[in-house]
Amino acid sequence: MSLETFSTSEPLTLGVELELAIVNRHDYDLSPSSADLLRLMAKRKIPGDVKPEMTDSMIELSTGICRNHADALGQLTEIRDALVECAHKLNVGLCGGGTHPFQDWSERRIFNTPRFHMLSELYGYLSKQFTIFGQHVHVGCPGPDDALVLLHGLSRFIPHFIAISASSPYVQGTDTGFHSARLNSVFAFPLSGRAPFCTTWDDFGVFFEKMTRTGVVQSMKDFYWDIRPKPEFGTIEVRVLDTPLTIEKAAALAAYIQCVSRWLTVEKPFELAEDDYLVYTFNRFQACRFGPEGTFVDPKTGEHRSLREDILATLARLESHAIELKAEAALDYLRLELERHGNDATWARQVHAKEHLLPELVRQQCQRWSGELQID
């Protein structure tokens, strides 16, 4: 099977995908209501799309092509409002967060599509444990070689994206000690992790041909990498973010990735090398486990500093690019959150420490998603 032709797209355009939990309004456990919600949403005109996910207590929304932060926020707001209205008709709630804090994976049901059933047969119980919720951000690239260069440049910032977006401290009713426990579930899949170090589409085609020859891979969808090319869209797709608790943060995260992408493309501040990946798994773990307080090892110098320190330094370097992309408000949002809560995982722990009840945490997550609950 040959590799798809890489479509061209407008450089640095964005697409945002968000996986959401559907919960009942009695005890705020997951509700198997995706088919009913999708039926109602099919009657609504929205700028993007809403579709099923692996199990029937989750859905995925996606924007259309966005050119800047305001565009992404506008589209997400319109889709969110339509979803919330339809959810109210079904007496269910919607919320972000990388995991549902107390759902039992064994009670989940695979959504009825041939691909999901195929994956369930292949991966067994892991498929139901894949009832986790992430944000994916697509970045437009003018060509395939540019896409691979951007992919490897962005890989340096994977810990930053994880630490800022982390919103999954609880699994099966237990505080895991992680800021992003969701990514531990992703890492269980055999084709997860990082992409191979190829910087031309020809070299990547050789790798892809070898993988398909083994019979392990049939298409790009079979790779669960942290960042992967999406040739049919002409993009690279960043896949490590937990779904945040608000659309405002989702739009800000997308704009942050867009600004980093412009910096890498215009200034080329780093020379790419396979050795950059020597500390990749360590940095990734630190971000998942400790969030902004985790240790970041500079892949070039070997210097150790906190992720918070490196994120703030990166935000400062991005100022001119944020101005060009009209993303100043997005970076200010993330900078302020780092100073206040750090991330959504820390906020969730603060709520649980006060309320001592995980269903109450989920109720407030629903309020934050719908825009009813604003925090200082």
mmCIF file with all atom_site columns, N, CA, C and O in Angstrom, residues 149-172:
data_model
loop_
_atom_site.group_PDB
_atom_site.id
_atom_site.type_symbol
_atom_site.label_atom_id
_atom_site.label_alt_id
_atom_site.label_comp_id
_atom_site.label_asym_id
_atom_site.label_entity_id
_atom_site.label_seq_id
_atom_site.pdbx_PDB_ins_code
_atom_site.Cartn_x
_atom_site.Cartn_y
_atom_site.Cartn_z
_atom_site.occupancy
_atom_site.B_iso_or_equiv
_atom_site.pdbx_formal_charge
_atom_site.auth_seq_id
_atom_site.auth_comp_id
_atom_site.auth_asym_id
_atom_site.auth_atom_id
_atom_site.pdbx_PDB_model_num
ATOM 1  N N  . VAL A 1 149 ? 9.462   18.743 8.718  1.00 0.00 ? 149 VAL A N  1
ATOM 2  C CA . VAL A 1 149 ? 10.382  19.627 9.447  1.00 0.00 ? 149 VAL A CA 1
ATOM 3  C C  . VAL A 1 149 ? 9.650   20.289 10.616 1.00 0.00 ? 149 VAL A C  1
ATOM 4  O O  . VAL A 1 149 ? 10.173  20.358 11.743 1.00 0.00 ? 149 VAL A O  1
ATOM 5  N N  . LEU A 1 150 ? 8.416   20.747 10.372 1.00 0.00 ? 150 LEU A N  1
ATOM 6  C CA . LEU A 1 150 ? 7.639   21.360 11.446 1.00 0.00 ? 150 LEU A CA 1
ATOM 7  C C  . LEU A 1 150 ? 7.312   20.332 12.519 1.00 0.00 ? 150 LEU A C  1
ATOM 8  O O  . LEU A 1 150 ? 7.377   20.632 13.730 1.00 0.00 ? 150 LEU A O  1
ATOM 9  N N  . LEU A 1 151 ? 6.970   19.127 12.126 1.00 0.00 ? 151 LEU A N  1
ATOM 10 C CA . LEU A 1 151 ? 6.652   18.059 13.084 1.00 0.00 ? 151 LEU A CA 1
ATOM 11 C C  . LEU A 1 151 ? 7.811   17.864 14.068 1.00 0.00 ? 151 LEU A C  1
ATOM 12 O O  . LEU A 1 151 ? 7.610   17.839 15.288 1.00 0.00 ? 151 LEU A O  1
ATOM 13 N N  . HIS A 1 152 ? 9.019   17.743 13.548 1.00 0.00 ? 152 HIS A N  1
ATOM 14 C CA . HIS A 1 152 ? 10.162  17.496 14.435 1.00 0.00 ? 152 HIS A CA 1
ATOM 15 C C  . HIS A 1 152 ? 10.540  18.736 15.238 1.00 0.00 ? 152 HIS A C  1
ATOM 16 O O  . HIS A 1 152 ? 11.008  18.620 16.379 1.00 0.00 ? 152 HIS A O  1
ATOM 17 N N  . GLY A 1 153 ? 10.311  19.919 14.681 1.00 0.00 ? 153 GLY A N  1
ATOM 18 C CA . GLY A 1 153 ? 10.551  21.136 15.457 1.00 0.00 ? 153 GLY A CA 1
ATOM 19 C C  . GLY A 1 153 ? 9.591   21.245 16.629 1.00 0.00 ? 153 GLY A C  1
ATOM 20 O O  . GLY A 1 153 ? 9.986   21.575 17.755 1.00 0.00 ? 153 GLY A O  1
ATOM 21 N N  . LEU A 1 154 ? 8.322   20.942 16.389 1.00 0.00 ? 154 LEU A N  1
ATOM 22 C CA . LEU A 1 154 ? 7.320   21.017 17.450 1.00 0.00 ? 154 LEU A CA 1
ATOM 23 C C  . LEU A 1 154 ? 7.519   19.943 18.524 1.00 0.00 ? 154 LEU A C  1
ATOM 24 O O  . LEU A 1 154 ? 7.071   20.113 19.661 1.00 0.00 ? 154 LEU A O  1
ATOM 25 N N  . SER A 1 155 ? 8.193   18.862 18.163 1.00 0.00 ? 155 SER A N  1
ATOM 26 C CA . SER A 1 155 ? 8.383   17.777 19.134 1.00 0.00 ? 155 SER A CA 1
ATOM 27 C C  . SER A 1 155 ? 9.135   18.253 20.380 1.00 0.00 ? 155 SER A C  1
ATOM 28 O O  . SER A 1 155 ? 8.937   17.726 21.479 1.00 0.00 ? 155 SER A O  1
ATOM 29 N N  . ARG A 1 156 ? 9.985   19.242 20.229 1.00 0.00 ? 156 ARG A N  1
ATOM 30 C CA . ARG A 1 156 ? 10.701  19.806 21.378 1.00 0.00 ? 156 ARG A CA 1
ATOM 31 C C  . ARG A 1 156 ? 9.726   20.391 22.400 1.00 0.00 ? 156 ARG A C  1
ATOM 32 O O  . ARG A 1 156 ? 10.021  20.450 23.591 1.00 0.00 ? 156 ARG A O  1
ATOM 33 N N  . PHE A 1 157 ? 8.546   20.820 21.920 1.00 0.00 ? 157 PHE A N  1
ATOM 34 C CA . PHE A 1 157 ? 7.593   21.529 22.772 1.00 0.00 ? 157 PHE A CA 1
ATOM 35 C C  . PHE A 1 157 ? 6.437   20.640 23.241 1.00 0.00 ? 157 PHE A C  1
ATOM 36 O O  . PHE A 1 157 ? 5.512   21.131 23.886 1.00 0.00 ? 157 PHE A O  1
ATOM 37 N N  . ILE A 1 158 ? 6.528   19.355 22.942 1.00 0.00 ? 158 ILE A N  1
ATOM 38 C CA . ILE A 1 158 ? 5.490   18.441 23.407 1.00 0.00 ? 158 ILE A CA 1
ATOM 39 C C  . ILE A 1 158 ? 5.305   18.515 24.931 1.00 0.00 ? 158 ILE A C  1
ATOM 40 O O  . ILE A 1 158 ? 4.170   18.561 25.420 1.00 0.00 ? 158 ILE A O  1
ATOM 41 N N  . PRO A 1 159 ? 6.382   18.555 25.734 1.00 0.00 ? 159 PRO A N  1
ATOM 42 C CA . PRO A 1 159 ? 6.178   18.683 27.189 1.00 0.00 ? 159 PRO A CA 1
ATOM 43 C C  . PRO A 1 159 ? 5.447   19.969 27.586 1.00 0.00 ? 159 PRO A C  1
ATOM 44 O O  . PRO A 1 159 ? 4.658   19.974 28.530 1.00 0.00 ? 159 PRO A O  1
ATOM 45 N N  . HIS A 1 160 ? 5.717   21.060 26.866 1.00 0.00 ? 160 HIS A N  1
ATOM 46 C CA . HIS A 1 160 ? 5.025   22.319 27.147 1.00 0.00 ? 160 HIS A CA 1
ATOM 47 C C  . HIS A 1 160 ? 3.525   22.153 26.921 1.00 0.00 ? 160 HIS A C  1
ATOM 48 O O  . HIS A 1 160 ? 2.706   22.566 27.756 1.00 0.00 ? 160 HIS A O  1
ATOM 49 N N  . PHE A 1 161 ? 3.170   21.554 25.780 1.00 0.00 ? 161 PHE A N  1
ATOM 50 C CA . PHE A 1 161 ? 1.756   21.399 25.433 1.00 0.00 ? 161 PHE A CA 1
ATOM 51 C C  . PHE A 1 161 ? 1.055   20.491 26.447 1.00 0.00 ? 161 PHE A C  1
ATOM 52 O O  . PHE A 1 161 ? -0.085  20.745 26.827 1.00 0.00 ? 161 PHE A O  1
ATOM 53 N N  . ILE A 1 162 ? 1.734   19.446 26.871 1.00 0.00 ? 162 ILE A N  1
ATOM 54 C CA . ILE A 1 162 ? 1.149   18.530 27.861 1.00 0.00 ? 162 ILE A CA 1
ATOM 55 C C  . ILE A 1 162 ? 0.931   19.245 29.190 1.00 0.00 ? 162 ILE A C  1
ATOM 56 O O  . ILE A 1 162 ? -0.145  19.176 29.793 1.00 0.00 ? 162 ILE A O  1
ATOM 57 N N  . ALA A 1 163 ? 1.965   19.935 29.658 1.00 0.00 ? 163 ALA A N  1
ATOM 58 C CA . ALA A 1 163 ? 1.907   20.573 30.981 1.00 0.00 ? 163 ALA A CA 1
ATOM 59 C C  . ALA A 1 163 ? 0.812   21.630 31.055 1.00 0.00 ? 163 ALA A C  1
ATOM 60 O O  . ALA A 1 163 ? 0.098   21.738 32.061 1.00 0.00 ? 163 ALA A O  1
ATOM 61 N N  . ILE A 1 164 ? 0.667   22.429 30.006 1.00 0.00 ? 164 ILE A N  1
ATOM 62 C CA . ILE A 1 164 ? -0.331  23.500 30.013 1.00 0.00 ? 164 ILE A CA 1
ATOM 63 C C  . ILE A 1 164 ? -1.747  22.938 29.901 1.00 0.00 ? 164 ILE A C  1
ATOM 64 O O  . ILE A 1 164 ? -2.679  23.436 30.534 1.00 0.00 ? 164 ILE A O  1
ATOM 65 N N  . SER A 1 165 ? -1.920  21.890 29.106 1.00 0.00 ? 165 SER A N  1
ATOM 66 C CA . SER A 1 165 ? -3.270  21.388 28.823 1.00 0.00 ? 165 SER A CA 1
ATOM 67 C C  . SER A 1 165 ? -3.747  20.333 29.815 1.00 0.00 ? 165 SER A C  1
ATOM 68 O O  . SER A 1 165 ? -4.929  19.979 29.808 1.00 0.00 ? 165 SER A O  1
ATOM 69 N N  . ALA A 1 166 ? -2.859  19.813 30.660 1.00 0.00 ? 166 ALA A N  1
ATOM 70 C CA . ALA A 1 166 ? -3.188  18.665 31.508 1.00 0.00 ? 166 ALA A CA 1
ATOM 71 C C  . ALA A 1 166 ? -4.459  18.898 32.320 1.00 0.00 ? 166 ALA A C  1
ATOM 72 O O  . ALA A 1 166 ? -4.593  19.911 33.009 1.00 0.00 ? 166 ALA A O  1
ATOM 73 N N  . SER A 1 167 ? -5.371  17.924 32.252 1.00 0.00 ? 167 SER A N  1
ATOM 74 C CA . SER A 1 167 ? -6.656  18.055 32.957 1.00 0.00 ? 167 SER A CA 1
ATOM 75 C C  . SER A 1 167 ? -7.187  16.689 33.370 1.00 0.00 ? 167 SER A C  1
ATOM 76 O O  . SER A 1 167 ? -8.396  16.488 33.430 1.00 0.00 ? 167 SER A O  1
ATOM 77 N N  . SER A 1 168 ? -6.296  15.732 33.633 1.00 0.00 ? 168 SER A N  1
ATOM 78 C CA . SER A 1 168 ? -6.748  14.365 33.921 1.00 0.00 ? 168 SER A CA 1
ATOM 79 C C  . SER A 1 168 ? -6.018  13.759 35.118 1.00 0.00 ? 168 SER A C  1
ATOM 80 O O  . SER A 1 168 ? -5.324  12.753 34.989 1.00 0.00 ? 168 SER A O  1
ATOM 81 N N  . PRO A 1 169 ? -6.208  14.336 36.322 1.00 0.00 ? 169 PRO A N  1
ATOM 82 C CA . PRO A 1 169 ? -5.537  13.767 37.495 1.00 0.00 ? 169 PRO A CA 1
ATOM 83 C C  . PRO A 1 169 ? -6.232  12.528 38.054 1.00 0.00 ? 169 PRO A C  1
ATOM 84 O O  . PRO A 1 169 ? -5.596  11.738 38.749 1.00 0.00 ? 169 PRO A O  1
ATOM 85 N N  . TYR A 1 170 ? -7.529  12.357 37.756 1.00 0.00 ? 170 TYR A N  1
ATOM 86 C CA . TYR A 1 170 ? -8.305  11.283 38.380 1.00 0.00 ? 170 TYR A CA 1
ATOM 87 C C  . TYR A 1 170 ? -8.662  10.199 37.369 1.00 0.00 ? 170 TYR A C  1
ATOM 88 O O  . TYR A 1 170 ? -9.071  10.490 36.237 1.00 0.00 ? 170 TYR A O  1
ATOM 89 N N  . VAL A 1 171 ? -8.522  8.944  37.783 1.00 0.00 ? 171 VAL A N  1
ATOM 90 C CA . VAL A 1 171 ? -8.914  7.789  36.981 1.00 0.00 ? 171 VAL A CA 1
ATOM 91 C C  . VAL A 1 171 ? -9.584  6.773  37.899 1.00 0.00 ? 171 VAL A C  1
ATOM 92 O O  . VAL A 1 171 ? -9.036  6.435  38.964 1.00 0.00 ? 171 VAL A O  1
ATOM 93 N N  . GLN A 1 172 ? -10.758 6.303  37.512 1.00 0.00 ? 172 GLN A N  1
ATOM 94 C CA . GLN A 1 172 ? -11.470 5.258  38.268 1.00 0.00 ? 172 GLN A CA 1
ATOM 95 C C  . GLN A 1 172 ? -11.645 5.650  39.738 1.00 0.00 ? 172 GLN A C  1
ATOM 96 O O  . GLN A 1 172 ? -11.541 4.827  40.646 1.00 0.00 ? 172 GLN A O  1
#
